[in-house]
CSV table of C-alpha atoms and ligand atoms in Angstrom, one decimal:
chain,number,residue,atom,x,y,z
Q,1,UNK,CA,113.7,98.7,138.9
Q,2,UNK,CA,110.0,98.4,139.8
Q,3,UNK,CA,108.3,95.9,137.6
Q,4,UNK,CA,105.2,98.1,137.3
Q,5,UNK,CA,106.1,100.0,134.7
Q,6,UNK,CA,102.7,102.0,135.4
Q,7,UNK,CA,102.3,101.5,138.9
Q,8,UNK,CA,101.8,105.1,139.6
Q,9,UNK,CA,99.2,105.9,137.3
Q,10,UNK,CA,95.2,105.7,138.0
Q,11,UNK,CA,92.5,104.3,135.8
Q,12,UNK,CA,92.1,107.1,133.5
Q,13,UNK,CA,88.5,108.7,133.5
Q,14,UNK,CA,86.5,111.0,131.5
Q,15,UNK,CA,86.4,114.3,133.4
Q,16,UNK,CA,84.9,116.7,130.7
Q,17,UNK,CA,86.4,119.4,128.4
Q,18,UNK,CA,86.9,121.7,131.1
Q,19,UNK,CA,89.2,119.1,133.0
Q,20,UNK,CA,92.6,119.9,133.7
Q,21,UNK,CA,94.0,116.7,134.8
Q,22,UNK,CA,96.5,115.6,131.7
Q,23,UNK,CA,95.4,112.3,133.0
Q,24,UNK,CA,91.9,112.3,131.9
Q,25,UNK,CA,89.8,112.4,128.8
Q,26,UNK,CA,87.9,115.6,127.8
Q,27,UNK,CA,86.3,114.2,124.9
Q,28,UNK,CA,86.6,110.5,125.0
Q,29,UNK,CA,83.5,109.3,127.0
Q,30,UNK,CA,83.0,105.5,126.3
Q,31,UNK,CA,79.6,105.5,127.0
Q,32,UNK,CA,77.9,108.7,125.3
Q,33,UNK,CA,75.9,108.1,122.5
Q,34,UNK,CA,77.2,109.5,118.9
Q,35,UNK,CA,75.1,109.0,116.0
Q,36,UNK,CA,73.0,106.1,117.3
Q,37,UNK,CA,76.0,104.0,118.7
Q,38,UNK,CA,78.5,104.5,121.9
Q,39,UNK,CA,81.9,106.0,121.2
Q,40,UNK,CA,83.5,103.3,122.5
Q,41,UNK,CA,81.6,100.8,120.1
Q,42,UNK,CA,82.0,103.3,117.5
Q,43,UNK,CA,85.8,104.1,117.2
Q,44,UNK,CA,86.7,100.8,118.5
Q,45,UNK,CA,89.8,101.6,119.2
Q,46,UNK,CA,93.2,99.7,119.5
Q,47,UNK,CA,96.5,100.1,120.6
Q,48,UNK,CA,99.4,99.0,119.1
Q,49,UNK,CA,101.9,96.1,120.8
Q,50,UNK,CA,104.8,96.7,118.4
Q,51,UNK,CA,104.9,100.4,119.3
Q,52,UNK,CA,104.0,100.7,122.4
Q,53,UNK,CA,105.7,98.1,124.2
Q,54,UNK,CA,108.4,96.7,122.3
Q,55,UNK,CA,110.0,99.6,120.2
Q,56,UNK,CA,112.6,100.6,122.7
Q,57,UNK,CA,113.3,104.0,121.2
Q,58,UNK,CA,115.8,103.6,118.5
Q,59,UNK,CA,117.0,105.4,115.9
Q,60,UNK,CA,119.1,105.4,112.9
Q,61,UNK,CA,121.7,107.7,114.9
Q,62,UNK,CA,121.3,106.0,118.3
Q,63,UNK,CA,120.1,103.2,120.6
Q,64,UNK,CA,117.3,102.5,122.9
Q,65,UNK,CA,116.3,105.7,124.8
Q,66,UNK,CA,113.3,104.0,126.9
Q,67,UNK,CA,114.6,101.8,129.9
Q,68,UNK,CA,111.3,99.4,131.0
Q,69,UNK,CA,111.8,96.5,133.3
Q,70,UNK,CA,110.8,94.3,130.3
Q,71,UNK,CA,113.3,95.6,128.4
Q,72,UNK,CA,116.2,94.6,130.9
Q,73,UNK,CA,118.8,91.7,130.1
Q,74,UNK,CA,117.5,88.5,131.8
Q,75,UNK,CA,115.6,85.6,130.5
Q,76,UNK,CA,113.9,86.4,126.9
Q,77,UNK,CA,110.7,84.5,127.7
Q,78,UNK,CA,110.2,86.1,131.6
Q,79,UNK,CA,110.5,89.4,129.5
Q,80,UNK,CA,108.0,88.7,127.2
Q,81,UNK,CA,105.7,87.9,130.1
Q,82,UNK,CA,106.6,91.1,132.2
Q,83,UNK,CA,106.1,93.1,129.2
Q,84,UNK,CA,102.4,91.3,128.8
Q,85,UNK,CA,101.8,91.9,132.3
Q,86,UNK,CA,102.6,95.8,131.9
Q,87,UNK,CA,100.6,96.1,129.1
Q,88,UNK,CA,97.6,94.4,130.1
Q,89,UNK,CA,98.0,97.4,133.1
Q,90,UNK,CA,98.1,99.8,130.8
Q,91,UNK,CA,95.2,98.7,128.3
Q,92,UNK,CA,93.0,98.3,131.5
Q,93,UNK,CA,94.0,101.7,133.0
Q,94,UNK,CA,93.5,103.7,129.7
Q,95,UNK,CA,89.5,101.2,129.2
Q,96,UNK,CA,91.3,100.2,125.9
Q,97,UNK,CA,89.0,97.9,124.1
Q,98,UNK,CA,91.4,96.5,121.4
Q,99,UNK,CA,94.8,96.1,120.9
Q,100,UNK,CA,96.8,94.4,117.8
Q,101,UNK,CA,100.3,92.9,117.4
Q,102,UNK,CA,102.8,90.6,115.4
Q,103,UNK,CA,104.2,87.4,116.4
Q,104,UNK,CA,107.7,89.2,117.1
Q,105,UNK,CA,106.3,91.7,119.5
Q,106,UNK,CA,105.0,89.2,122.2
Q,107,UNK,CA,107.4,87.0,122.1
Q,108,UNK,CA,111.1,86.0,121.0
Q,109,UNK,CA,112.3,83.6,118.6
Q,110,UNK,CA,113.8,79.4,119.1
Q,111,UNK,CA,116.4,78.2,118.0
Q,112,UNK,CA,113.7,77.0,114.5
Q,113,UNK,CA,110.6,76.8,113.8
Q,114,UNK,CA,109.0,74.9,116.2
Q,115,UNK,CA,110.4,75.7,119.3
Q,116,UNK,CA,109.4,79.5,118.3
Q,117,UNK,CA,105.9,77.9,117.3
Q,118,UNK,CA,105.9,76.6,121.3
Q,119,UNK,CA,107.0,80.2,122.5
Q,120,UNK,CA,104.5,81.9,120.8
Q,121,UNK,CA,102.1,79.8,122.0
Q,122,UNK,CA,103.0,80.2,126.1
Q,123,UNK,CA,102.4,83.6,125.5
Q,124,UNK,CA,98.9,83.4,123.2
Q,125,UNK,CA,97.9,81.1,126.3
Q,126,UNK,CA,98.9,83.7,128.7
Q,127,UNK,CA,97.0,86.8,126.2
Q,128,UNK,CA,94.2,84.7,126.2
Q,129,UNK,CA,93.7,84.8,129.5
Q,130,UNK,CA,93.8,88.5,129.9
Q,131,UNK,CA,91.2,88.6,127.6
Q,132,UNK,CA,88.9,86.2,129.8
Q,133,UNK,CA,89.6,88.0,132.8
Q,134,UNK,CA,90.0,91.7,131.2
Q,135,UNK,CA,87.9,94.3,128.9
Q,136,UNK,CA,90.6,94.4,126.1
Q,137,UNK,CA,90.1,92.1,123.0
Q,138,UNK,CA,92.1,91.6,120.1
Q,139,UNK,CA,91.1,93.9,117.1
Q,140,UNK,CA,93.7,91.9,114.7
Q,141,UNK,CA,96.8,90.0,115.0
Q,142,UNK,CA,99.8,89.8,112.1
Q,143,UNK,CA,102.9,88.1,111.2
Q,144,UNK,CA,106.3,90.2,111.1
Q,145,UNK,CA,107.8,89.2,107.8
Q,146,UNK,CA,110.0,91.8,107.5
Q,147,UNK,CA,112.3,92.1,110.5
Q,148,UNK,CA,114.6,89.3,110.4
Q,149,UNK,CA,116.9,89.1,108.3
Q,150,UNK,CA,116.1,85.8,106.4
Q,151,UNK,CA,113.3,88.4,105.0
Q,152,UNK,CA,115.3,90.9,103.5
Q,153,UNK,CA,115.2,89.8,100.0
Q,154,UNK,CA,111.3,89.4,100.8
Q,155,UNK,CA,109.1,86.8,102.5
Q,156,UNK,CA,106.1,85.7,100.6
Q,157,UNK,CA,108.3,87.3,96.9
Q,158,UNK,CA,111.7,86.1,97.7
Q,159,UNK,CA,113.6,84.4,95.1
Q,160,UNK,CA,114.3,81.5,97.4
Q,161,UNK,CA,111.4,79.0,97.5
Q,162,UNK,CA,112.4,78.4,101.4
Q,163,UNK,CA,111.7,81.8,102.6
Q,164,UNK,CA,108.2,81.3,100.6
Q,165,UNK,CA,107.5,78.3,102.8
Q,166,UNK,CA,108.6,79.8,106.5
Q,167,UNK,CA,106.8,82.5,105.8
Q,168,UNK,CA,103.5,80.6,104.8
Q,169,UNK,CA,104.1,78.4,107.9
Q,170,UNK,CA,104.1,82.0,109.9
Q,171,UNK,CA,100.9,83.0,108.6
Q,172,UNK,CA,99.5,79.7,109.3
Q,173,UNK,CA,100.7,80.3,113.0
Q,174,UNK,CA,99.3,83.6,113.6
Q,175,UNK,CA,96.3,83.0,111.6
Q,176,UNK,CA,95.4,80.1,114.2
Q,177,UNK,CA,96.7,82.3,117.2
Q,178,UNK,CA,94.3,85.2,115.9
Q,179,UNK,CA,91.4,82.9,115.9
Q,180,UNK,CA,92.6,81.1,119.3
Q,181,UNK,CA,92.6,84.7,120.6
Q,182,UNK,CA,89.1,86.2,118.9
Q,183,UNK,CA,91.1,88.2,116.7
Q,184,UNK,CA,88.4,90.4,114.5
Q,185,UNK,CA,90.4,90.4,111.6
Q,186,UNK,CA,93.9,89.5,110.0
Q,187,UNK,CA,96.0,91.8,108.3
Q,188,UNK,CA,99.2,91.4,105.9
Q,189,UNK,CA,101.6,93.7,106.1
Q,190,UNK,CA,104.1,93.5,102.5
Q,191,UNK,CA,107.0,95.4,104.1
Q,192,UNK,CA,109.5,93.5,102.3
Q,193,UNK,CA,107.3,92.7,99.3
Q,194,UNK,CA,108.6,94.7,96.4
Q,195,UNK,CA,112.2,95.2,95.4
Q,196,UNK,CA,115.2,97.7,95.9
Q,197,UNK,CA,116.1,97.2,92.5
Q,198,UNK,CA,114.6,96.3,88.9
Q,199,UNK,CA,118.4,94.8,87.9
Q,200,UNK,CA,117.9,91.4,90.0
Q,201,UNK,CA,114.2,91.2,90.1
Q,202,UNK,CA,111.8,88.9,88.1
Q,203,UNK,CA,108.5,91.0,88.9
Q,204,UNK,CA,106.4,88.6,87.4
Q,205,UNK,CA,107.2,85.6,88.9
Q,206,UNK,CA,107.8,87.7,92.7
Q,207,UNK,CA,104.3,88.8,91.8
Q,208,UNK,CA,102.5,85.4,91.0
Q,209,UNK,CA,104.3,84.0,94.1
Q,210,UNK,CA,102.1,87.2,96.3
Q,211,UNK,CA,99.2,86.1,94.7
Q,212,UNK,CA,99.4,82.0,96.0
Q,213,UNK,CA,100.4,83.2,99.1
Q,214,UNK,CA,97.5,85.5,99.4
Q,215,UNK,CA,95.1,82.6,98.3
Q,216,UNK,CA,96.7,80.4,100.4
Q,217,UNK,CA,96.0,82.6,103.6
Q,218,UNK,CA,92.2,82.6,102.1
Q,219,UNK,CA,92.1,79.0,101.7
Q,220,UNK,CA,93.3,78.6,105.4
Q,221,UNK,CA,90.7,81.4,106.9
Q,222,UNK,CA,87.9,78.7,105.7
Q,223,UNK,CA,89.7,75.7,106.7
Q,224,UNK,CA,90.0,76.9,110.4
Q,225,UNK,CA,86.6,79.0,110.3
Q,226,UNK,CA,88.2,82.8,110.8
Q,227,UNK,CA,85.2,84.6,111.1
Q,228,UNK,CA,87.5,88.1,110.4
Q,229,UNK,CA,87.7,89.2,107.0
Q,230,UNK,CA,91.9,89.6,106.0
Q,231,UNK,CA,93.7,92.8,105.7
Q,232,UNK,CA,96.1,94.2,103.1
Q,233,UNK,CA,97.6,96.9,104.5
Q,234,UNK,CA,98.5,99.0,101.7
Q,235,UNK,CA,102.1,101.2,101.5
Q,236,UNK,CA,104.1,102.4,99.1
Q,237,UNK,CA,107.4,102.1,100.4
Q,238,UNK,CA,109.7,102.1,103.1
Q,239,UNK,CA,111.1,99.9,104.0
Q,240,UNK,CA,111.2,98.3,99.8
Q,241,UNK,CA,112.0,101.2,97.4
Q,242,UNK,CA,108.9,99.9,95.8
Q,243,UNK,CA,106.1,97.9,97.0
Q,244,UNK,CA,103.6,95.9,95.0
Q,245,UNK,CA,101.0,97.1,97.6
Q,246,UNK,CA,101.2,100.5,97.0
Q,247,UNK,CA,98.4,101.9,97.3
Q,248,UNK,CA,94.3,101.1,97.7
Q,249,UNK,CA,94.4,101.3,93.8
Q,250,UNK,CA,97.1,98.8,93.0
Q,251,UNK,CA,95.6,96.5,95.7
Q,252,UNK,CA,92.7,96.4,94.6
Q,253,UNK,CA,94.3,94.9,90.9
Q,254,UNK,CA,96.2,92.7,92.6
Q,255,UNK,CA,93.3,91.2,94.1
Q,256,UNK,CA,90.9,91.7,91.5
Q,257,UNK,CA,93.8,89.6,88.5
Q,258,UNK,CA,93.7,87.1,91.4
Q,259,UNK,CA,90.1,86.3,92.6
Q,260,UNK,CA,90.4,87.7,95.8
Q,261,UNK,CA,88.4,90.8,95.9
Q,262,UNK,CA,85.9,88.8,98.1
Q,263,UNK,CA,87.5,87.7,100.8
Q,264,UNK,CA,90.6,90.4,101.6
Q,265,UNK,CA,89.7,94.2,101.8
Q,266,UNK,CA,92.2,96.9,103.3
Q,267,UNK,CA,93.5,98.1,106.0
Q,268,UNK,CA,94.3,101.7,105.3
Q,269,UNK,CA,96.8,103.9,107.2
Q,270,UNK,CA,97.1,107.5,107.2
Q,271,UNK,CA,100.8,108.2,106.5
Q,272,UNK,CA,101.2,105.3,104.1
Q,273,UNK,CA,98.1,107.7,102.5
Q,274,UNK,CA,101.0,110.3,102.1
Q,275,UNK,CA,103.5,108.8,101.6
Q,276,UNK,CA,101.7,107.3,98.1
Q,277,UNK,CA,100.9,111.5,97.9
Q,278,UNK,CA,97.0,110.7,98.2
Q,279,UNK,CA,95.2,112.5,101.1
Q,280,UNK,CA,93.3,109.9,103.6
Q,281,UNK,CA,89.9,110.7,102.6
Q,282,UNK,CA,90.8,109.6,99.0
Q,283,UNK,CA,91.9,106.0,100.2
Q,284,UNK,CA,89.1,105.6,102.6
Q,285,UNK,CA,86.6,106.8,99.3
Q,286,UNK,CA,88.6,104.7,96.9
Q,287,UNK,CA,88.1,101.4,99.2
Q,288,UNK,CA,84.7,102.3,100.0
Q,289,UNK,CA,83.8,102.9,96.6
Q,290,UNK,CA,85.1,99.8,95.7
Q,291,UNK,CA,83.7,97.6,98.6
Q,292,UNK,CA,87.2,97.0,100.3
Q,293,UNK,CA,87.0,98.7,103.1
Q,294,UNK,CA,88.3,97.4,106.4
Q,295,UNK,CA,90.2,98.7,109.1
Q,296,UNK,CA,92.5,101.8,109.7
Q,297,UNK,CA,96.1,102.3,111.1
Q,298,UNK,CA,95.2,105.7,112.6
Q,299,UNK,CA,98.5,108.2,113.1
Q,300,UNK,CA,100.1,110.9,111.7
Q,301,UNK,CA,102.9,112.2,109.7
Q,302,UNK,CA,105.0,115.1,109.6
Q,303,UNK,CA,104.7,117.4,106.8
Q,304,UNK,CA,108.5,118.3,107.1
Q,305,UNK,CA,110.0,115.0,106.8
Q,306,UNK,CA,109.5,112.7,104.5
Q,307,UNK,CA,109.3,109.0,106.2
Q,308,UNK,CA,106.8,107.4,108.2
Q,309,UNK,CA,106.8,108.9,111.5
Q,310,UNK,CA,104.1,107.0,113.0
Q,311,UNK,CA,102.8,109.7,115.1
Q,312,UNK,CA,99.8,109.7,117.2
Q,313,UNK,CA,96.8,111.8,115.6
Q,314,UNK,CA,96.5,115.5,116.6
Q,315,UNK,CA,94.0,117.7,114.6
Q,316,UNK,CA,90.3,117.2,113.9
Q,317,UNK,CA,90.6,119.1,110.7
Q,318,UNK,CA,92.8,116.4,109.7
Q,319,UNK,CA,90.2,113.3,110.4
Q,320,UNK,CA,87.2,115.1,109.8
Q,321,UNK,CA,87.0,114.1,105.9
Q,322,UNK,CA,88.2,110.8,106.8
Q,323,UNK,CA,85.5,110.0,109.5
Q,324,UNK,CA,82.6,112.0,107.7
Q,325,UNK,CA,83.5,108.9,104.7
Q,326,UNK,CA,83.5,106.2,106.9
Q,327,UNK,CA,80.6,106.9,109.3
Q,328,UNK,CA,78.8,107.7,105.8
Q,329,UNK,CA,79.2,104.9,104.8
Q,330,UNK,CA,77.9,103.2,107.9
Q,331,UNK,CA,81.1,103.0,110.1
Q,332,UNK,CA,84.3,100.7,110.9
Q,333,UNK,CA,82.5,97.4,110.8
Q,334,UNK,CA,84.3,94.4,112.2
Q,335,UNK,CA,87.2,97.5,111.8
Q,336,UNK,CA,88.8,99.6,114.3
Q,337,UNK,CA,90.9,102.3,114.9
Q,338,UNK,CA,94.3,100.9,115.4
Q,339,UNK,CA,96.9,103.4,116.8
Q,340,UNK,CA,100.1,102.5,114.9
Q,341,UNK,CA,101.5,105.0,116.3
Q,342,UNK,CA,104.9,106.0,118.7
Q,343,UNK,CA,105.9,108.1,121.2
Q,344,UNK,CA,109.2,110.5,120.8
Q,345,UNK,CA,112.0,108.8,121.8
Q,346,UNK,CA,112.6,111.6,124.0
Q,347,UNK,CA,109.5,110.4,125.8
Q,348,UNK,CA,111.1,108.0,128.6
Q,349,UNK,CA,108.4,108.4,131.2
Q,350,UNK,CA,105.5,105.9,131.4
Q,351,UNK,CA,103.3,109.1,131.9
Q,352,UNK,CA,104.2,109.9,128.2
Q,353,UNK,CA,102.8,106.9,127.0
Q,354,UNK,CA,99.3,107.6,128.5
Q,355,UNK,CA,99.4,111.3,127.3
Q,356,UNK,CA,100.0,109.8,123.9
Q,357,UNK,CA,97.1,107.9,123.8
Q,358,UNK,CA,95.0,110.3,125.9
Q,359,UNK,CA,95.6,113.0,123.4
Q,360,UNK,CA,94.4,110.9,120.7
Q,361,UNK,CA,91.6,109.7,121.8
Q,362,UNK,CA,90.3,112.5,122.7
Q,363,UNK,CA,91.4,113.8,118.8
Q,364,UNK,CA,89.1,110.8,117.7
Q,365,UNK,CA,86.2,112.0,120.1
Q,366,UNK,CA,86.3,115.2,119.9
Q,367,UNK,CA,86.1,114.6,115.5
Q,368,UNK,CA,83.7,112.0,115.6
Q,369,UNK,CA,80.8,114.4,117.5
Q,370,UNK,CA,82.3,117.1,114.8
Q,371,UNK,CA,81.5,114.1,112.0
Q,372,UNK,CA,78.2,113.7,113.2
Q,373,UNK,CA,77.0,117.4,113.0
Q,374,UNK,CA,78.4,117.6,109.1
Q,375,UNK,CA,76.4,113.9,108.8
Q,376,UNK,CA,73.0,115.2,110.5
Q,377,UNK,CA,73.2,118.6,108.5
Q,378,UNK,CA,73.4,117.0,105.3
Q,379,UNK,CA,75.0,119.9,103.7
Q,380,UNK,CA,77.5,118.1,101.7
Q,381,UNK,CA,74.9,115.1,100.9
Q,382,UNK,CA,72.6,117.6,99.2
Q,383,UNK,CA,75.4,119.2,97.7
Q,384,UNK,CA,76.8,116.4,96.1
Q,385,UNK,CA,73.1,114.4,95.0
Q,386,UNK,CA,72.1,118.0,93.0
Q,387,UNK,CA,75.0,117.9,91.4
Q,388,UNK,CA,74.9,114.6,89.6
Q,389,UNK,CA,71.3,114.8,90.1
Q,390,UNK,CA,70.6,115.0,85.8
Q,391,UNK,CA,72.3,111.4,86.1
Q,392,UNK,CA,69.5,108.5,85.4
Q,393,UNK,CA,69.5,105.3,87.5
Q,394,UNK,CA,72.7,103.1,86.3
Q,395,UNK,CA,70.3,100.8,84.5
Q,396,UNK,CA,69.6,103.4,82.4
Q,397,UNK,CA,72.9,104.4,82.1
Q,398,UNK,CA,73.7,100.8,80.9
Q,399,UNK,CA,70.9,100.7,78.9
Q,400,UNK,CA,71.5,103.8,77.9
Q,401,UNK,CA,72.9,103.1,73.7
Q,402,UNK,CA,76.0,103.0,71.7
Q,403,UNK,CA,78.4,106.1,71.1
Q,404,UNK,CA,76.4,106.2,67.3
Q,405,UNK,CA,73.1,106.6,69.1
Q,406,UNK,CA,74.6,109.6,71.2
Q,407,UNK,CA,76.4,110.9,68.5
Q,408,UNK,CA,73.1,111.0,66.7
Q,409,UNK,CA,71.0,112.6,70.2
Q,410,UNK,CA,74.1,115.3,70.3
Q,411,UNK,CA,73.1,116.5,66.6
Q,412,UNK,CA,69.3,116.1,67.3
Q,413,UNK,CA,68.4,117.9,70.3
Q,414,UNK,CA,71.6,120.4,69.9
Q,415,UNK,CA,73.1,119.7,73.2
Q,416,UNK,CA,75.2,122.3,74.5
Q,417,UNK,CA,76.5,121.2,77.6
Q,418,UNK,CA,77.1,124.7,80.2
Q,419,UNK,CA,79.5,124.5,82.7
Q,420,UNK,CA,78.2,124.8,86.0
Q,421,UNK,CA,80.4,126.5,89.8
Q,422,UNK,CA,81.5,123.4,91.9
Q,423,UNK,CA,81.8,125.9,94.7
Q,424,UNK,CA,84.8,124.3,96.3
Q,425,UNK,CA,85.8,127.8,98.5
Q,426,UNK,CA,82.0,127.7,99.4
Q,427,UNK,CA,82.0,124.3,100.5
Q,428,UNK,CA,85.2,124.5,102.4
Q,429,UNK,CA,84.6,127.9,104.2
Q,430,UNK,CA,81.3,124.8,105.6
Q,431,UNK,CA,83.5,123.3,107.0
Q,432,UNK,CA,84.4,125.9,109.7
Q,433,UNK,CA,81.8,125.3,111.1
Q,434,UNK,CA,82.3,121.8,112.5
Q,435,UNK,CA,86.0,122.3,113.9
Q,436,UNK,CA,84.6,124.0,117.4
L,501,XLS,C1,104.5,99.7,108.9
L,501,XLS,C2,103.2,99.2,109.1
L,501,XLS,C3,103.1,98.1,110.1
L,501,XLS,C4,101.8,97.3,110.0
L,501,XLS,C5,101.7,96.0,110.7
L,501,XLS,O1,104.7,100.8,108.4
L,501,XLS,O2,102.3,100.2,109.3
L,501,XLS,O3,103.2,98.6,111.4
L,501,XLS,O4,100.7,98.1,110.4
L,501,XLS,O5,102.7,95.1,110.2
L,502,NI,NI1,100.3,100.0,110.0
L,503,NI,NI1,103.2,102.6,109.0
């Protein structure tokens, strides 16, 4: 088996819409200029270690289907390299400038803690050197505390204090890796943080336990200096039946009932959007409206079956609404647009892999020029400012009396409130005319 995986594959370039090389991007030119910023340093794109290069194509019904030289019996940590090696060639091929993982994805586990601690960091040595010597830099790093089975009952909610603690001492480890590798920000995953049933479950002490954890992981970004802000990454189940981070909503009151509004803010992905039956758009508003924005786990699901698929993204018309919110609002920030995101398992060739990513990030491209026609033309902007235009400042609003008072206005000036169109056909048959 040749080692390099993607040996036969060139540097992947932007040949124009007209291109028909599957090899190349139509849409996705680093360097154009979109609303004031390049495309590169406005999508800031990622790709995603876990999925990418150490999923091996599994499913329920059946084993791996991909066969990569990483994936080979033979010494664990000589894998771990190999597959860094491979997809260090793949991120430089493809001009990726982020990518994200967990500490499970780069590396295996010891035999405890500390000689997986002194794995993990042989490997963080070897990714920081890629970084030095590459283009690709690490959007966010995590912990995996949900795949092993001393998690299954949960990691930072378990009932068992010492789960609590190996857990904490994870996050402590990847937090310092993140920062050891430039990390821009750290996200928290809660796979395992809810319950499959209400019968053995003490919800109130499994939530006071998520809380300390989460201020524990704040307490420790100022102790080393993380410059990142942390990430919740909101889902409302799968692989728990239920999970206290269900959606941007219930985040947000978990962090408000436990001062940590300031200092974690979201990381939003589309098909944990619908899985909690809430369209992207409205979890993107919802955060922004709320000041928590942070990053997004760009993919897809499918309609017809009900699970997170984790595809890549595919249609404008889906992202338009989420990008016209977020480059409203003045763009990803220290954010990015991480593909969690998998191939088929069908897939097997290291060409697919490339077409994946090609394809969507020519999908992001191609909506982000889409999203700055509907910004320039400011149809929806005026739109939405005369319609709560009658609205005073919210100082007035505040000042603004008691219900007696407006009880009392109501009477006096005989107001007569008349319902007014909110044109919802006419504003989508608009959007038409951004899709070409
Ligand atoms: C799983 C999550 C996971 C996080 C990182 O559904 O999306 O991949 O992004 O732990
Ligand atoms: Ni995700
Ligand atoms: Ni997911």
């Amino acid at each position: 088996m040749n080692n390099k995986y993607f040996d036969k594959i060139p540097k992947i370039e932007f040949k124009g819409a007209q291109s028909e090389d599957p090899l190349s991007f139509k849409f996705y030119d680093a360097s154009k200029i979109v609303l004031g910023k390049s495309m590169e340093e406005n999508l800031r794109i990622a790709s995603c270690y876990w999925h990418s290069f150490s999923w091996p194509g599994g499913d329920p019904f059946g084993g791996p289907t991909f066969q990569r030289p990483w994936m080979q019996k033979g010494d664990a940590i000589e894998m771990a390299k190999l597959k860094l090696e491979n997809a260090f060639d793949f991120f430089e091929k493809l001009g990726q400038p982020y990518f994200c993982f967990h500490d499970a994805d780069i590396a295996p586990e010891g035999s405890n803690f500390a000689e997986t601690e002194a794995i993990q960091k042989t490997i963080v040595d070897a990714i920081q050197k890629k970084i030095e010597d590459g283009n690709t830099k690490l959007l966010w790093g995590t912990a995996n505390l949900f795949s092993h089975r001393r998690y299954m009952g949960g990691a930072a909610t378990n009932p068992d204090p010492d789960v609590f603690k190996y857990a904490a001492a994870q996050v402590k480890m990847c937090m310092d890796n993140t920062k050891q590798l430039g990390g821009q920000n750290y996200v928290l995953w809660g796979g395992r943080e809810g319950y499959e049933t209400i019968l053995n479950t003490n919800m109130k002490q499994e939530l006071d336990q998520l809380g300390r954890f989460m201020q524990m992981a704040v307490e420790h970004k100022y102790k080393i200096g993380f410059q990142g802000p942390l990430l919740i990454e909101p889902k409302p189940h799968e692989p728990s039946k239920h999970q206290y981070d269900f959606d941007a909503a219930a985040v947000y009151a978990f962090l408000q009932k436990n001062n940590l509004e300031k200092d974690i803010k979201l990381n939003l992905e589309v098909n944990h959007a619908t899985l909690a039956l809430h369209s992207f758009e409205h979890e993107i508003a919802y955060a922004f409206a709320n000041n928590i924005f942070g990053s997004l786990d760009i993919n897809r699901g499918d309609p017809l079956i009900g699970w997170d698929t984790d595809q890549f993204p595919n249609s404008v018309q889906e992202l338009l609404m989420p990008f016209y919110y977020i480059y409203k609002n003045g763009g990803l920030g220290s954010g990015g647009l991480n593909f969690d995101a998998k191939i088929r398992r069908q897939s097997i060739d290291p060409e697919d892999l490339f077409y994946a990513h090609i394809g969507a990030m020519d999908i992001c491209a191609k909506t982000l020029l889409a999203t700055e026609k509907m910004i320039n033309d400011g149809v929806y902007d005026q739109f939405i400012k005369e319609r709560y235009g009658k609205w005073p400042t919210t100082d007035a609003i505040a000042a603004n009396q008691s219900l007696e008072a407006i009880h009392a206005e109501v009477i006096d000036k005989d107001i007569n409130p008349q319902p007014k169109s909110g044109r919802q056909e006419f504003l989508e048959n608009l959007v038409n005319r951004y899709l070409d």
